[in-house]
Coordinates of C-alpha atoms in Angstrom, one line a residue:
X1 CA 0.0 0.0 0.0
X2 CA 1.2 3.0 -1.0
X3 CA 2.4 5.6 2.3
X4 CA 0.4 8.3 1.2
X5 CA -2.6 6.3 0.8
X6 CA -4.4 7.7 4.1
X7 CA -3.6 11.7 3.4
X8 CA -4.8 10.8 -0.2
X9 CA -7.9 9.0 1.2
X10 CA -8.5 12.3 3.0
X11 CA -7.9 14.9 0.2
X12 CA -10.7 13.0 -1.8
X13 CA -13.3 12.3 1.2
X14 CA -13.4 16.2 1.6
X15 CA -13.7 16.3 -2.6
X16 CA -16.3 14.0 -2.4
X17 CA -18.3 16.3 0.6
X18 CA -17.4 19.6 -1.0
X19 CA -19.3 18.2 -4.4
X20 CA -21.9 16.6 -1.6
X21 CA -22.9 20.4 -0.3
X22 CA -25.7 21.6 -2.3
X23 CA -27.5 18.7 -1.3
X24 CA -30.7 18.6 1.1
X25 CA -30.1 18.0 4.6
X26 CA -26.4 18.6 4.1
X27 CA -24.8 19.2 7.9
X28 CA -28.3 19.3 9.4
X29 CA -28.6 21.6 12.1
X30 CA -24.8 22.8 12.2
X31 CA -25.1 26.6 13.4
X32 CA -29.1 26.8 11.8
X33 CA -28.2 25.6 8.7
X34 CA -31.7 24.3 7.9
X35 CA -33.4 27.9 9.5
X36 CA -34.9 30.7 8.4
X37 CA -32.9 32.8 5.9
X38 CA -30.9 35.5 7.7
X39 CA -32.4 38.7 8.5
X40 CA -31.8 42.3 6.0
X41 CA -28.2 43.9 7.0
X42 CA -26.7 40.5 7.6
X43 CA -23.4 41.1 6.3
X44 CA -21.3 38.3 3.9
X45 CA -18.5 36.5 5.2
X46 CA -16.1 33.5 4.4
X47 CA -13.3 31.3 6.0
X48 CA -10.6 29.3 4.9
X49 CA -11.0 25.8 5.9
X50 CA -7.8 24.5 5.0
X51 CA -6.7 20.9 5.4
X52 CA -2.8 19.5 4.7
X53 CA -0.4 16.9 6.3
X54 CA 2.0 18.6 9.1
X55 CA 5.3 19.5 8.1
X56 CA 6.7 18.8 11.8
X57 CA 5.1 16.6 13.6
X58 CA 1.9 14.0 13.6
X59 CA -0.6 13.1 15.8
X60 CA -0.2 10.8 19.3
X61 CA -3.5 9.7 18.6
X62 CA -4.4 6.7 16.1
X63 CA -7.7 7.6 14.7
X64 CA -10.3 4.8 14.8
X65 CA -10.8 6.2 11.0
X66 CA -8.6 5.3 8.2
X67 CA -6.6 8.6 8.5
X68 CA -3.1 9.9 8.6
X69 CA -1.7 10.9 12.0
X70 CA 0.0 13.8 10.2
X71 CA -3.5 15.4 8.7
X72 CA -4.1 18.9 10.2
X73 CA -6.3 21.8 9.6
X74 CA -4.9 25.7 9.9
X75 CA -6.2 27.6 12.8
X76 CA -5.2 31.0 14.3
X77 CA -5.9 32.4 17.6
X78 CA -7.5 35.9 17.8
X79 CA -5.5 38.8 19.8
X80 CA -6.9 39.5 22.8
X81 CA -7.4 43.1 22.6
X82 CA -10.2 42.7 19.7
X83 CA -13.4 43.3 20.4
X84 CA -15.3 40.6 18.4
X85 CA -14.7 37.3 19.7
X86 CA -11.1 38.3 21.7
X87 CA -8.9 35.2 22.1
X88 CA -11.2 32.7 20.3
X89 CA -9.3 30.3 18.4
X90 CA -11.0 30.6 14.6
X91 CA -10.5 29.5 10.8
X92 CA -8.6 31.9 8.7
X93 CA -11.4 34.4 7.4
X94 CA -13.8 37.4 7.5
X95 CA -15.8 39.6 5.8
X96 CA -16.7 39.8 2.1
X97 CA -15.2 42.8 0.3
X98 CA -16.7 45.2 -2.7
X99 CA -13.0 43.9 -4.4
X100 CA -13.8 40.6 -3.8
X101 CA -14.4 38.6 -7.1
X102 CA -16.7 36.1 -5.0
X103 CA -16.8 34.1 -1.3
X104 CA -13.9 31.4 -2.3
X105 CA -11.2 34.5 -3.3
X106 CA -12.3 36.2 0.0
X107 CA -12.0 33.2 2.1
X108 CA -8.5 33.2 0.2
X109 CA -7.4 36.8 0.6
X110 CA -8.2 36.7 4.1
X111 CA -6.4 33.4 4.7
X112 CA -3.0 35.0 3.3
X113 CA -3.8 38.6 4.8
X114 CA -3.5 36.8 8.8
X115 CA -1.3 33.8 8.3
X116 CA 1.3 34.8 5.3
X117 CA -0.7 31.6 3.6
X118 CA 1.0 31.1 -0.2
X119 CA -2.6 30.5 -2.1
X120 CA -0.9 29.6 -4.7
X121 CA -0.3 26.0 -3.3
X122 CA -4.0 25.5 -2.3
X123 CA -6.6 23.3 -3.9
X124 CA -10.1 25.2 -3.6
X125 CA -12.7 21.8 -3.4
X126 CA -15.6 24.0 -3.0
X127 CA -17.8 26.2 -1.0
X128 CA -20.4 24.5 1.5
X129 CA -23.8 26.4 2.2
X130 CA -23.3 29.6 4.0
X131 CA -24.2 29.4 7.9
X132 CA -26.1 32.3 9.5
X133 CA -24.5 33.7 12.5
X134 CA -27.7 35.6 14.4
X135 CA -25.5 37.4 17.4
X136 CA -22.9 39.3 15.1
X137 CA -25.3 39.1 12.0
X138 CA -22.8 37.4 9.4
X139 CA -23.8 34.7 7.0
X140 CA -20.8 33.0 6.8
X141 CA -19.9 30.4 3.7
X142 CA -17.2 28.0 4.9
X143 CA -14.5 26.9 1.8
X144 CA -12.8 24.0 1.8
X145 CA -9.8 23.4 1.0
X146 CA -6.5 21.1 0.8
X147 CA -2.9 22.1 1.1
X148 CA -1.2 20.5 -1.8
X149 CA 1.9 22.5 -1.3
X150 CA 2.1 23.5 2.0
X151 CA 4.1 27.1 2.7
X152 CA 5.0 28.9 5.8
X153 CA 2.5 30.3 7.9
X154 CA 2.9 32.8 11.0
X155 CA 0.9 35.9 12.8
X156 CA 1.4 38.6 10.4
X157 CA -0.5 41.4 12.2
X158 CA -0.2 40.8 16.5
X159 CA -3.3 43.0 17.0
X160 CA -5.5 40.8 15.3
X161 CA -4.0 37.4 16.0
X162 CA -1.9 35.9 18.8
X163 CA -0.7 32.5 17.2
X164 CA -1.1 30.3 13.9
X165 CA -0.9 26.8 13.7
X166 CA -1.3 24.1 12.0
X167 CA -3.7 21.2 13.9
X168 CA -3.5 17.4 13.8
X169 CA -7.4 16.4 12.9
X170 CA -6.1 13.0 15.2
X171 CA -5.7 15.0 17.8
X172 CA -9.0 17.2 17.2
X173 CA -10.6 13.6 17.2
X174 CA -9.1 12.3 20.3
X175 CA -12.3 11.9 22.7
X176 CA -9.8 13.0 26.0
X177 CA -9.7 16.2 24.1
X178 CA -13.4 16.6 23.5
X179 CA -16.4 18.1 25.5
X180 CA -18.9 20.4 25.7
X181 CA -18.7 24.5 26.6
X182 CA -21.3 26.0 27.9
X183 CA -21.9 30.0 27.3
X184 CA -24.0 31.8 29.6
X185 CA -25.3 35.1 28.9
X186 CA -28.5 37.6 29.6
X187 CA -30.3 34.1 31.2
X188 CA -30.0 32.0 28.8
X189 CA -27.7 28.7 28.2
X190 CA -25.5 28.1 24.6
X191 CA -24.3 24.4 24.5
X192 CA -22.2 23.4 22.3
X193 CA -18.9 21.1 21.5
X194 CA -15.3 22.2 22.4
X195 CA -11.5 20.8 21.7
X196 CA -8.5 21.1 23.2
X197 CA -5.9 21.3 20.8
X198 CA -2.1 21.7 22.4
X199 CA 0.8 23.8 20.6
X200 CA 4.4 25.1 21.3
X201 CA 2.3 28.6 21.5
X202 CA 0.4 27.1 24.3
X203 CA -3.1 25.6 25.0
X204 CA -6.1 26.4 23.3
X205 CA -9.7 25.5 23.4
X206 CA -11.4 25.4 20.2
X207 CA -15.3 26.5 20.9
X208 CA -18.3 28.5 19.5
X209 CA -18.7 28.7 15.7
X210 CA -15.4 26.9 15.1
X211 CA -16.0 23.8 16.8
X212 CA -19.6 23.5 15.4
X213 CA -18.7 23.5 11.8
X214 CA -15.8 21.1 12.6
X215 CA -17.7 18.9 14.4
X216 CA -20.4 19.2 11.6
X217 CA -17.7 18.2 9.1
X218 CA -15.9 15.7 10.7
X219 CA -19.6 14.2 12.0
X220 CA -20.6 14.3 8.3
X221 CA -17.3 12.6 6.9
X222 CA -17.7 9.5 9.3
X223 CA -14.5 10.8 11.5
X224 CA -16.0 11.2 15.0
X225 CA -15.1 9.0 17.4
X226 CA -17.4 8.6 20.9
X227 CA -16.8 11.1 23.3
X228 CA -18.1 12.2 26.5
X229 CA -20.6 14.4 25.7
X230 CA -21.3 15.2 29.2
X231 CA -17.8 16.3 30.0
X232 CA -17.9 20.4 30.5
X233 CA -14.5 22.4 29.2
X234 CA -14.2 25.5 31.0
X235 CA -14.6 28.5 28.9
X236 CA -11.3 30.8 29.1
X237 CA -12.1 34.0 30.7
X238 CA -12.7 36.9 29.2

């Protein structure tokens, strides 16, 4: 069997969802997918969600799916001193601009604008339905992607982003590092799942809007293992 069997597996299971997307019931209930469409002044956004095989490192984890250890997705960490969503650990990404020739190119030029990304190496499999976000009024269209020539990536601007790195999926699967977060605020309770994802920059917990479309994803591509879904992760404090 050929080594890169697993990573190529991979490349073509997200293919093979990306083509899946315009389908009915596609992620069902991921962030209100399958609501209402978004109310007037929702504004259009889009993130990068890049998958590759680690350049350093791979995973301590064996996934119970047929999947490389060294498969990883690109996250950043938002500064601290932001005011939307301060420290949350995110996909590359953000709003749609007037120069921007659709969703994929802005998921793109926001990619390389925060993380020094090389687009040129990236293989754009297609845009999955956009996902309303009610509380900051964003419909967001998540593109996915795979890193057939991986390049350097770092913080390129501090105030908006505190680290950028590379995460093994294996370990994103790993039920010790999943659980649920719970966000309360004005009386009312937000469940929703979280992961713990450890990097030379420190530890992180991956939560909110995030975690939902990966779970989604990885739900949807049979790569979920059981976890605990009863185990709470701490939020990080504001």
């Amino acid at each position: 069997m050929p080594l890169d069997t697993p990573a190529t597996a991979a490349r073509d299971q997200l293919a093979a969802l990306a083509a899946r997307s315009g389908e009915p019931g596609f992620l069902p209930g991921v962030l209100g997918a399958d609501a209402a469409p978004p109310a007037p002044g929702t504004r259009a956004a889009a993130v990068l969600v890049l998958f590759g095989l680690l350049d350093r490192h791979e995973s301590d984890h064996a996934p119970e799916a047929a999947l490389s250890r060294d498969l990883d997705v690109l996250l950043l960490a938002r500064a601290a001193t932001l005011r939307s969503h301060p420290g949350q650990v995110a996909l590359p990404g953000g709003r749609v601009d007037p120069g921007d020739a659709d969703v994929v190119a802005a998921a793109l030029r926001e990619a390389r604008e925060e993380t020094g990304l090389d687009t040129s190496g990236v293989e754009v499999l297609g845009a999955l339905p956009p996902l309303p976000l009610e509380y900051s009024r964003h419909l967001v269209t998540p593109v996915l992607a795979w890193w057939r020539r991986p390049s350097p990536v770092r913080v390129v601007d501090v105030a908006e982003s505190a680290a950028v790195f590379r995460a093994p999926v294996a370990d994103l699967l790993a039920p010790a590092n999943r659980g649920v977060t719970v966000l309360r605020r004005d009386g009312a309770e937000w469940r929703g799942p979280g992961f713990v994802v450890r990097q030379d920059a420190g530890e992180f917990l991956v939560w909110g809007f995030t975690a939902m479309l990966l779970d989604g994803l990885f739900t949807e591509l049979g790569w979920t293992e059981d976890w605990d879904a009863d185990r709470e992760l701490p939020l990080p404090s504001p």
